[in-house]
Tab-separated table of C-alpha atoms and ligand atoms in Angstrom:
chain	number	residue	atom	x	y	z
A	1	MET	CA	88.633	66.041	110.382
A	2	ALA	CA	89.707	69.391	110.505
A	3	LEU	CA	91.239	71.817	108.149
A	4	ASN	CA	92.733	74.417	108.356
A	5	ILE	CA	93.048	76.865	105.297
A	6	CYS	CA	94.621	81.171	103.782
A	7	VAL	CA	92.795	83.357	101.854
A	8	THR	CA	94.370	85.731	100.408
A	9	GLY	CA	93.949	88.193	97.516
A	10	GLY	CA	95.388	87.441	94.037
A	11	GLN	CA	95.938	91.070	93.386
A	12	TRP	CA	95.922	94.534	94.704
A	13	GLY	CA	93.829	94.762	96.809
A	14	ASP	CA	89.508	94.586	97.551
A	15	GLU	CA	89.110	91.183	95.595
A	16	GLY	CA	85.981	91.044	97.892
A	17	LYS	CA	87.686	88.207	100.780
A	18	GLY	CA	85.323	89.819	102.967
A	19	LYS	CA	82.108	87.815	101.421
A	20	VAL	CA	84.644	84.747	101.063
A	21	ILE	CA	85.806	85.101	104.313
A	22	ASP	CA	82.295	85.244	104.967
A	23	ILE	CA	80.983	82.023	103.118
A	24	LEU	CA	83.320	79.850	104.048
A	25	SER	CA	83.559	81.221	108.377
A	26	GLU	CA	80.505	78.411	108.947
A	27	HIS	CA	83.084	75.369	107.866
A	28	PHE	CA	85.506	76.348	110.944
A	29	ASP	CA	85.949	77.252	114.455
A	30	VAL	CA	88.742	80.590	115.224
A	31	VAL	CA	88.908	82.263	111.432
A	32	VAL	CA	92.506	84.032	112.448
A	33	ARG	CA	94.018	87.920	111.126
A	34	PHE	CA	98.245	87.559	110.872
A	35	GLN	CA	99.110	91.008	108.389
A	36	GLY	CA	98.212	94.096	108.386
A	37	GLY	CA	96.265	96.564	109.561
A	38	SER	CA	93.976	98.543	109.402
A	39	ASN	CA	94.918	99.380	105.942
A	40	ALA	CA	92.543	96.865	105.546
A	41	GLY	CA	88.921	97.267	104.724
A	42	HIS	CA	86.383	94.525	104.129
A	43	THR	CA	83.376	94.865	103.106
A	44	VAL	CA	80.244	91.973	104.577
A	45	VAL	CA	76.977	92.955	103.084
A	46	ILE	CA	73.796	90.545	105.686
A	47	ASP	CA	70.327	90.162	104.519
A	48	GLY	CA	70.782	93.774	102.941
A	49	LYS	CA	72.658	94.741	105.665
A	50	THR	CA	75.622	96.659	105.098
A	51	TYR	CA	79.048	96.303	107.353
A	52	PHE	CA	82.613	97.256	107.411
A	53	LEU	CA	85.487	96.129	108.688
A	54	HIS	CA	88.633	96.739	109.017
A	55	LEU	CA	90.849	94.776	111.966
A	56	VAL	CA	88.468	92.427	113.190
A	57	PRO	CA	88.702	88.796	111.482
A	58	SER	CA	85.435	88.071	109.221
A	59	GLY	CA	83.953	85.749	111.340
A	60	ILE	CA	83.029	87.905	114.134
A	61	PHE	CA	79.360	87.851	112.235
A	62	HIS	CA	78.986	84.572	113.035
A	63	ASP	CA	78.419	83.120	116.870
A	64	GLU	CA	80.212	80.628	118.765
A	65	LYS	CA	83.384	81.527	116.129
A	66	VAL	CA	86.548	82.222	117.809
A	67	CYS	CA	88.374	85.704	115.758
A	68	VAL	CA	91.666	85.948	116.587
A	69	ILE	CA	94.270	88.794	115.540
A	70	GLY	CA	98.128	87.467	115.498
A	71	ASN	CA	101.615	89.183	116.107
A	72	GLY	CA	101.940	89.970	112.998
A	73	VAL	CA	98.608	92.793	112.648
A	74	VAL	CA	99.578	95.947	113.855
A	75	LEU	CA	97.217	96.990	115.543
A	76	ASP	CA	95.677	100.720	116.061
A	77	PRO	CA	94.234	100.229	119.463
A	78	PHE	CA	92.470	103.711	119.581
A	79	GLY	CA	90.126	102.048	116.463
A	80	LEU	CA	89.575	98.728	116.927
A	81	LYS	CA	87.918	100.470	120.163
A	82	GLU	CA	86.293	101.884	117.787
A	83	GLU	CA	85.096	99.337	115.303
A	84	ILE	CA	84.290	97.482	118.030
A	85	GLU	CA	81.796	99.333	119.665
A	86	ASN	CA	80.345	99.784	116.110
A	87	LEU	CA	79.997	95.987	115.831
A	88	VAL	CA	78.502	95.749	119.117
A	89	SER	CA	76.044	99.061	118.362
A	90	ASN	CA	74.630	97.227	114.978
A	91	GLY	CA	73.430	94.515	117.621
A	92	VAL	CA	77.313	91.981	116.555
A	93	SER	CA	77.977	89.927	119.661
A	94	VAL	CA	82.298	90.794	119.967
A	95	ASN	CA	83.371	89.684	124.226
A	96	PRO	CA	86.242	88.332	125.122
A	97	ASP	CA	84.749	84.742	123.665
A	98	LYS	CA	84.908	85.541	120.670
A	99	LEU	CA	88.058	87.858	120.118
A	100	ILE	CA	91.204	87.236	121.252
A	101	ILE	CA	93.958	89.375	120.176
A	102	SER	CA	97.901	88.500	120.634
A	103	ASP	CA	100.647	90.195	123.295
A	104	ARG	CA	103.426	90.611	120.702
A	105	ALA	CA	101.497	92.682	117.782
A	106	HIS	CA	102.815	95.976	117.940
A	107	LEU	CA	100.589	98.831	118.172
A	108	VAL	CA	100.398	101.209	115.507
A	109	LEU	CA	100.269	104.330	117.485
A	110	PRO	CA	99.822	108.705	116.446
A	111	PHE	CA	103.082	108.786	115.922
A	112	HIS	CA	103.251	106.554	112.974
A	113	LYS	CA	99.865	108.436	111.283
A	114	ILE	CA	101.814	111.652	111.465
A	115	LEU	CA	104.662	110.131	110.049
A	116	ASP	CA	103.118	107.966	107.668
A	117	LYS	CA	101.324	110.964	106.489
A	118	ALA	CA	104.401	113.462	106.393
A	119	LEU	CA	106.906	111.193	104.709
A	120	GLU	CA	104.419	110.245	101.610
A	121	GLU	CA	103.456	114.308	101.025
A	122	SER	CA	107.373	115.563	100.462
A	123	ARG	CA	108.372	111.770	98.895
A	124	ASN	CA	109.106	113.600	95.038
A	125	PHE	CA	109.643	109.756	93.256
A	126	ARG	CA	107.930	107.169	94.002
A	127	LYS	CA	104.720	107.987	96.066
A	128	ILE	CA	103.524	105.133	97.590
A	129	GLY	CA	100.250	106.669	98.192
A	130	THR	CA	99.467	104.755	100.967
A	131	THR	CA	96.119	104.233	103.287
A	132	GLY	CA	97.773	106.713	105.639
A	133	ARG	CA	97.025	104.578	108.747
A	134	GLY	CA	100.271	104.248	110.135
A	135	ILE	CA	101.083	100.754	108.579
A	136	GLY	CA	104.984	101.374	106.835
A	137	PRO	CA	106.278	103.317	110.334
A	138	SER	CA	104.651	101.035	112.878
A	139	TYR	CA	106.402	98.063	110.921
A	140	SER	CA	109.499	100.432	110.844
A	141	THR	CA	109.694	100.449	114.457
A	142	LYS	CA	108.785	96.890	114.341
A	143	ALA	CA	112.380	95.851	112.485
A	144	LEU	CA	114.171	99.101	114.251
A	145	ARG	CA	113.377	96.936	117.249
A	146	LEU	CA	111.899	99.647	118.868
A	147	GLY	CA	108.304	99.441	118.673
A	148	ILE	CA	105.679	98.992	121.297
A	149	ARG	CA	103.229	95.443	121.481
A	150	VAL	CA	100.051	95.361	123.196
A	151	ILE	CA	102.360	93.441	125.877
A	152	ASP	CA	104.277	96.441	126.219
A	153	LEU	CA	101.022	98.603	127.916
A	154	PHE	CA	101.068	96.354	130.584
A	155	ASN	CA	104.432	96.898	131.940
A	156	GLU	CA	103.285	101.201	132.864
A	157	SER	CA	107.330	102.099	134.413
A	158	ASP	CA	108.598	100.942	131.033
A	159	LEU	CA	106.116	102.786	128.969
A	160	ILE	CA	106.799	106.429	129.446
A	161	PRO	CA	109.876	105.966	128.617
A	162	LEU	CA	109.604	103.785	125.067
A	163	LEU	CA	107.659	106.436	123.374
A	164	LYS	CA	110.210	109.238	124.609
A	165	ASP	CA	112.632	106.675	122.241
A	166	ASN	CA	109.765	106.093	119.977
A	167	VAL	CA	108.478	110.245	120.154
A	168	ASP	CA	112.275	112.656	121.459
A	169	CYS	CA	113.456	112.567	117.540
A	170	LEU	CA	109.582	112.402	116.139
A	171	ASN	CA	108.368	114.772	117.083
A	172	PHE	CA	111.816	116.725	116.356
A	173	LEU	CA	111.862	115.928	112.353
A	174	PHE	CA	107.538	116.386	113.153
A	175	LYS	CA	107.957	120.309	114.565
A	176	ASP	CA	111.193	120.533	112.537
A	177	TYR	CA	112.033	118.718	109.183
A	178	PHE	CA	108.600	118.426	108.178
A	179	LYS	CA	106.846	121.005	109.421
A	180	THR	CA	103.878	119.401	110.805
A	181	GLU	CA	102.179	118.921	114.404
A	182	THR	CA	104.004	116.623	116.569
A	183	VAL	CA	103.139	114.626	120.358
A	184	ASN	CA	102.349	115.256	123.322
A	185	ILE	CA	103.645	112.114	125.073
A	186	ASP	CA	102.338	112.395	128.339
A	187	LEU	CA	98.679	112.513	127.428
A	188	LEU	CA	99.706	109.850	124.608
A	189	TYR	CA	100.426	107.760	128.130
A	190	LYS	CA	97.611	108.768	129.208
A	191	GLN	CA	95.199	106.998	127.078
A	192	LEU	CA	97.540	104.051	126.220
A	193	LEU	CA	96.622	103.463	129.738
A	194	GLU	CA	93.181	103.889	129.145
A	195	ILE	CA	92.828	101.570	125.864
A	196	ARG	CA	94.931	98.955	127.794
A	197	ASP	CA	92.399	98.542	130.140
A	198	PHE	CA	90.274	98.167	126.922
A	199	LEU	CA	92.609	95.853	125.102
A	200	ALA	CA	92.896	93.772	128.840
A	201	PRO	CA	90.154	90.932	128.830
A	202	PHE	CA	91.341	90.601	124.562
A	203	THR	CA	94.582	89.786	125.899
A	204	ALA	CA	96.280	86.461	125.172
A	205	ASN	CA	99.235	84.748	124.375
A	206	THR	CA	97.726	83.428	120.709
A	207	VAL	CA	100.396	81.342	119.381
A	208	TYR	CA	99.234	78.765	122.620
A	209	LYS	CA	95.578	79.375	122.223
A	210	LEU	CA	96.402	78.302	118.432
A	211	GLU	CA	97.810	75.249	119.586
A	212	GLY	CA	95.836	74.950	121.564
A	213	PHE	CA	92.846	74.548	119.415
A	214	ARG	CA	94.126	72.952	116.817
A	215	LYS	CA	95.095	70.120	119.678
A	216	GLU	CA	91.103	70.028	120.500
A	217	GLY	CA	90.517	69.222	116.707
A	218	LYS	CA	89.146	72.642	116.114
A	219	SER	CA	89.279	74.250	112.124
A	220	ILE	CA	91.042	76.751	111.577
A	221	LEU	CA	90.578	80.054	108.542
A	222	PHE	CA	93.969	82.579	108.216
A	223	GLU	CA	92.107	85.510	106.686
A	224	GLY	CA	95.234	87.867	104.244
A	225	ALA	CA	94.606	91.290	104.505
A	226	GLN	CA	95.623	93.697	101.003
A	227	ALA	CA	96.444	90.992	98.226
A	228	SER	CA	99.638	89.431	96.747
A	229	LEU	CA	101.038	92.235	94.461
A	230	LEU	CA	101.458	94.612	97.143
A	231	ASP	CA	103.894	92.155	99.378
A	232	ILE	CA	106.566	94.087	100.768
A	233	ASP	CA	108.808	90.785	99.576
A	234	HIS	CA	106.798	89.553	96.036
A	235	GLY	CA	104.577	92.386	94.867
A	236	THR	CA	105.662	95.895	93.137
A	237	TYR	CA	107.935	96.746	96.206
A	238	PRO	CA	108.112	99.967	96.493
A	239	PHE	CA	104.875	100.102	95.737
A	240	VAL	CA	103.324	97.295	97.466
A	241	THR	CA	102.165	97.256	101.574
A	242	SER	CA	104.973	96.659	104.517
A	243	SER	CA	103.498	93.558	105.393
A	244	THR	CA	103.792	89.719	104.130
A	245	VAL	CA	100.349	89.155	103.116
A	246	ILE	CA	101.018	85.753	101.096
A	247	ALA	CA	100.156	82.596	102.932
A	248	GLY	CA	103.605	82.208	104.276
A	249	GLY	CA	102.659	85.160	106.061
A	250	VAL	CA	100.911	82.789	108.204
A	251	SER	CA	104.142	81.076	109.708
A	252	SER	CA	105.496	84.615	110.989
A	253	GLY	CA	102.187	86.489	111.450
A	254	ALA	CA	100.250	83.884	113.624
A	255	GLY	CA	103.113	81.433	114.565
A	256	VAL	CA	101.310	78.584	112.795
A	257	PRO	CA	103.193	76.482	110.501
A	258	ALA	CA	103.033	76.137	106.443
A	259	LYS	CA	102.966	72.992	106.839
A	260	GLU	CA	100.044	73.097	108.626
A	261	LEU	CA	98.008	74.806	105.617
A	262	ASP	CA	95.525	71.727	104.087
A	263	TYR	CA	94.289	74.749	100.777
A	264	THR	CA	95.505	78.177	100.318
A	265	VAL	CA	92.724	79.818	98.478
A	266	GLY	CA	93.278	82.916	96.333
A	267	ILE	CA	90.687	85.480	95.651
A	268	PHE	CA	89.922	86.879	92.620
A	269	LYS	CA	88.321	90.040	90.708
A	270	ALA	CA	86.397	89.142	87.282
A	271	TYR	CA	88.724	92.303	86.575
A	272	CYS	CA	91.097	94.327	88.071
A	273	THR	CA	91.411	96.971	90.012
A	274	ARG	CA	94.404	98.434	92.408
A	275	VAL	CA	93.961	101.046	95.104
A	276	GLY	CA	97.318	103.539	95.269
A	277	ASN	CA	99.962	104.245	92.711
A	278	GLY	CA	102.462	101.623	90.750
A	279	PRO	CA	102.220	99.309	88.284
A	280	PHE	CA	99.026	98.735	86.870
A	281	PRO	CA	99.998	97.032	83.235
A	282	THR	CA	96.049	95.910	82.228
A	283	GLU	CA	94.490	99.474	83.444
A	284	ALA	CA	91.825	100.238	81.349
A	285	GLN	CA	92.189	102.193	78.636
A	286	ASN	CA	89.426	105.415	76.660
A	287	GLY	CA	87.359	105.537	79.782
A	288	MET	CA	86.792	102.149	80.166
A	289	GLY	CA	88.033	102.300	83.034
A	290	GLU	CA	85.290	105.027	84.163
A	291	ILE	CA	82.462	102.094	82.667
A	292	LEU	CA	84.770	99.351	84.902
A	293	ARG	CA	84.190	101.942	88.037
A	294	SER	CA	80.572	102.898	87.966
A	295	ILE	CA	79.069	99.292	87.548
A	296	GLY	CA	81.786	97.896	90.139
A	297	GLY	CA	81.046	100.888	92.741
A	298	GLU	CA	85.249	101.131	93.155
A	299	PHE	CA	85.768	102.923	95.187
A	300	GLY	CA	88.264	101.960	98.874
A	301	THR	CA	86.568	100.479	101.699
A	302	THR	CA	88.624	103.197	103.451
A	303	THR	CA	90.186	105.856	102.047
A	304	GLY	CA	87.106	105.689	99.546
A	305	ARG	CA	89.243	106.174	97.409
A	306	PRO	CA	88.114	105.897	93.435
A	307	ARG	CA	89.989	102.342	92.439
A	308	ARG	CA	91.800	103.275	89.142
A	309	CYS	CA	89.783	99.315	87.661
A	310	GLY	CA	91.686	97.280	84.449
A	311	TRP	CA	91.178	93.752	83.145
A	312	PHE	CA	92.120	90.510	84.270
A	313	ASP	CA	95.798	90.116	84.051
A	314	LEU	CA	96.654	86.572	83.834
A	315	VAL	CA	100.281	87.076	84.132
A	316	ALA	CA	100.249	87.820	87.815
A	317	ALA	CA	97.932	85.320	87.767
A	318	LYS	CA	99.162	82.332	87.920
A	319	TYR	CA	102.659	84.267	90.049
A	320	ALA	CA	100.456	84.718	92.702
A	321	LYS	CA	98.952	81.645	92.582
A	322	ILE	CA	103.117	80.417	92.400
A	323	ILE	CA	104.007	82.758	95.517
A	324	ASN	CA	101.263	81.077	97.529
A	325	GLY	CA	99.759	78.324	96.211
A	326	TYR	CA	96.637	78.456	95.639
A	327	SER	CA	94.641	75.022	95.399
A	328	HIS	CA	91.600	76.312	95.061
A	329	ILE	CA	90.526	80.505	94.004
A	330	ALA	CA	87.474	82.388	93.855
A	331	LEU	CA	85.683	84.153	90.752
A	332	MET	CA	84.346	87.565	92.161
A	333	LYS	CA	82.118	89.911	90.879
A	334	LEU	CA	82.077	88.496	87.335
A	335	ASP	CA	78.717	90.603	87.150
A	336	VAL	CA	79.882	93.408	86.863
A	337	LEU	CA	81.097	92.623	82.912
A	338	SER	CA	78.011	91.270	82.287
A	339	LYS	CA	77.360	94.267	80.347
A	340	PHE	CA	80.533	93.948	77.547
A	341	GLU	CA	81.643	92.752	74.152
A	342	GLU	CA	84.249	90.719	74.725
A	343	ILE	CA	86.391	90.815	77.528
A	344	PRO	CA	89.931	91.090	76.894
A	345	VAL	CA	92.669	89.020	79.173
A	346	CYS	CA	96.337	89.744	79.539
A	347	ILE	CA	98.345	86.909	78.795
A	348	GLY	CA	101.547	88.137	78.127
A	349	TYR	CA	103.403	90.943	77.888
A	350	ARG	CA	105.251	93.223	75.674
A	351	TYR	CA	108.098	94.441	75.837
A	352	LYS	CA	111.452	95.085	73.116
A	353	GLY	CA	109.271	93.388	70.666
A	354	GLY	CA	109.200	90.442	72.146
A	355	ILE	CA	106.558	88.567	74.957
A	356	LEU	CA	107.635	88.058	78.628
A	357	LYS	CA	105.428	84.747	80.405
A	358	GLU	CA	106.669	86.327	83.696
A	359	PHE	CA	106.306	88.942	85.890
A	360	PRO	CA	108.821	91.092	85.948
A	361	SER	CA	110.453	92.175	89.206
A	362	ASP	CA	111.477	95.140	87.434
A	363	ILE	CA	109.165	97.902	88.247
A	364	LYS	CA	110.741	100.202	85.041
A	365	VAL	CA	109.620	97.143	83.184
A	366	LEU	CA	106.609	96.848	85.008
A	367	GLU	CA	105.441	100.096	83.864
A	368	ASN	CA	106.601	99.861	80.487
A	369	VAL	CA	104.312	96.416	79.343
A	370	GLU	CA	101.739	96.801	76.468
A	371	PRO	CA	99.220	93.538	77.829
A	372	TYR	CA	99.005	91.247	75.346
A	373	TYR	CA	95.040	90.702	75.155
A	374	LYS	CA	93.271	87.466	74.306
A	375	PHE	CA	89.116	88.514	74.043
A	376	LEU	CA	86.285	86.494	74.702
A	377	ASN	CA	83.115	87.383	73.935
A	378	GLY	CA	81.044	88.519	76.661
A	379	TRP	CA	77.509	86.805	77.695
A	380	GLY	CA	75.305	90.251	76.944
A	381	THR	CA	73.223	89.368	80.002
A	382	ASP	CA	72.042	89.886	84.077
A	383	ILE	CA	73.611	87.307	85.888
A	384	THR	CA	73.073	88.468	89.203
A	385	GLY	CA	69.851	85.710	89.788
A	386	ILE	CA	71.332	82.988	89.213
A	387	GLU	CA	72.591	80.007	91.445
A	388	LYS	CA	74.684	76.959	89.820
A	389	PHE	CA	77.190	77.239	87.376
A	390	GLU	CA	74.997	74.804	84.615
A	391	ASP	CA	72.293	77.919	84.140
A	392	LEU	CA	75.348	80.636	83.901
A	393	PRO	CA	75.334	81.829	79.892
A	394	GLU	CA	78.749	79.246	77.674
A	395	GLU	CA	79.818	82.797	77.679
A	396	ALA	CA	80.472	83.606	81.214
A	397	LYS	CA	81.378	79.700	81.762
A	398	ASP	CA	84.105	79.405	79.024
A	399	TYR	CA	86.069	82.575	80.950
A	400	VAL	CA	85.961	81.709	83.324
A	401	LYS	CA	86.876	78.043	83.648
A	402	TYR	CA	89.634	79.650	80.850
A	403	ILE	CA	91.270	81.928	84.034
A	404	SER	CA	91.181	78.595	86.540
A	405	ASP	CA	92.389	76.481	82.960
A	406	SER	CA	95.002	78.582	82.800
A	407	MET	CA	96.162	78.523	86.059
A	408	GLU	CA	96.093	75.301	86.319
A	409	THR	CA	94.225	75.843	89.993
A	410	ASN	CA	90.934	74.568	90.764
A	411	LEU	CA	87.301	77.044	90.500
A	412	PHE	CA	85.765	77.155	93.986
A	413	LEU	CA	83.600	79.701	93.631
A	414	ILE	CA	81.971	82.628	91.146
A	415	SER	CA	80.079	85.781	92.936
A	416	VAL	CA	77.713	87.560	91.395
A	417	GLY	CA	76.318	90.282	93.154
A	418	PRO	CA	77.527	91.892	97.133
A	419	ASP	CA	74.658	89.402	98.864
A	420	ARG	CA	75.780	86.354	100.669
A	421	ASN	CA	73.372	84.393	98.892
A	422	GLU	CA	74.181	86.506	95.208
A	423	THR	CA	77.134	82.905	95.137
A	424	ILE	CA	77.836	79.870	92.797
A	425	ILE	CA	79.803	77.145	94.034
A	426	VAL	CA	81.290	75.805	91.968
A	427	ASN	CA	83.012	72.913	93.748
A	428	ASN	CA	82.640	73.122	98.038
A	429	PHE	CA	86.321	71.729	98.634
A	430	ILE	CA	85.330	72.242	102.163
A	431	GLU	CA	82.464	69.515	102.633
A	432	ASN	CA	84.066	67.656	99.386
A	433	ASN	CA	87.025	67.678	100.846
A	434	GLU	CA	88.588	65.996	97.673
A	435	VAL	CA	92.839	67.318	97.681
B	1	IMP	P1	99.592	101.041	103.049
B	1	IMP	O1	100.245	99.171	103.288
B	1	IMP	O2	98.367	101.773	104.126
B	1	IMP	O3	101.171	101.326	103.626
B	1	IMP	O4	100.006	101.591	101.474
B	1	IMP	C1	100.791	100.625	101.044
B	1	IMP	C2	100.001	100.718	99.344
B	1	IMP	O5	98.427	98.981	99.535
B	1	IMP	C3	98.820	101.660	98.325
B	1	IMP	O6	98.627	102.033	97.267
B	1	IMP	C4	97.520	101.484	99.008
B	1	IMP	O7	96.720	101.654	98.340
B	1	IMP	C5	97.570	100.097	99.090
B	1	IMP	N1	96.913	99.157	100.379
B	1	IMP	C6	96.937	99.122	101.862
B	1	IMP	N2	95.774	98.334	102.336
B	1	IMP	C7	94.662	98.302	101.343
B	1	IMP	C8	94.065	97.556	101.087
B	1	IMP	O8	93.017	96.429	101.642
B	1	IMP	N3	92.933	97.123	99.703
B	1	IMP	C9	93.800	97.448	98.323
B	1	IMP	N4	94.995	98.247	98.357
B	1	IMP	C10	95.551	98.188	99.752
């Protein structure tokens, strides 16, 4: 039976979605990105070789798969070209049969990136710590009905007035307010015509393509980028990204109705990290964060920034489960915790003399809560080579079971190392098709 599933990050990103999607891809015919842009950074390690993806869906490493960049993605056409050329030069085949780009996707253009950085620098209150990839400004021009979509590249005569409506007022702001570089419309126009020729063979109305795949009985995997707590509506606003990252984003971002999803899988690290600013109740103190960072190699794929590190937060994880409707979870990087004698898991937030069990909407509350921890026993031994759940130390089994039981969800897999092979499949729900 053809299955459709959606995989999203359950925390603040960088949970290891790339690895899970790469493993899952084998079972699917089509892999679809439905939101975000090149703020995403997926690291995929295959046979010891590391690949970085920003826009191209992780299914690209499997021949015979179709990868789709949906309309909900904001697409940096120049970055995409570079990414494709990089993959090709590393022996990965990328062609219009394998990669289809929505003609409705909005572009991220140089003025979006300049604005992203200028706004970030000029902000005095609540600096977001964006990736600087122009994501917020591109979604903003989309909402302002000023956006430039892939399809607009093919209407040459409208392109200059469209560019002028975007750039004229921004150039004024760039020059006179932000005192930063400006954009040359004529040059950008020429570059866009060139990039259009590169994109043209990949471009299609992906809604009909996806509908066609479904009618042919093909299985589709929807690949989320960023993560639930960075969702524009449900995350720690304003310290969020600018798109709908939860599973519901599939409807708007790919044009596939939510009811078509058979499973939703949440990816969680066995601990927690965050890049950029914003509340992080379980951020580790007293040097523990640095220890987690150095064992876990916690530096951003896209920006190289050190990630803030802390402990698993069940309050936040349960909230992510609600807003995505996770049927299954994957627990990543369990091996990173092997050295700790005791592992804290946050089961509530202490606030004003009480314990909160719900994830607060008010970031001022979230900024001021104290995590209420349950301490679980560590296992004190290397688990990287372990292939079966039964062979894990009892304490490691107890740790993962405590998390999945508390979340009332099924455990799909545990990751015990970066390579594709360093994975313990606990419940192969796809082969069992048991929900
Ligand atoms: P933006 O998406 O570049 O606007 O950044 C907004 C926030 O989301 C910042 O805190 C970023 O660090 C964070 N963010 C964006 N993309 C990712 C990602 O792929 N992983 C982790 N954090 C991300």
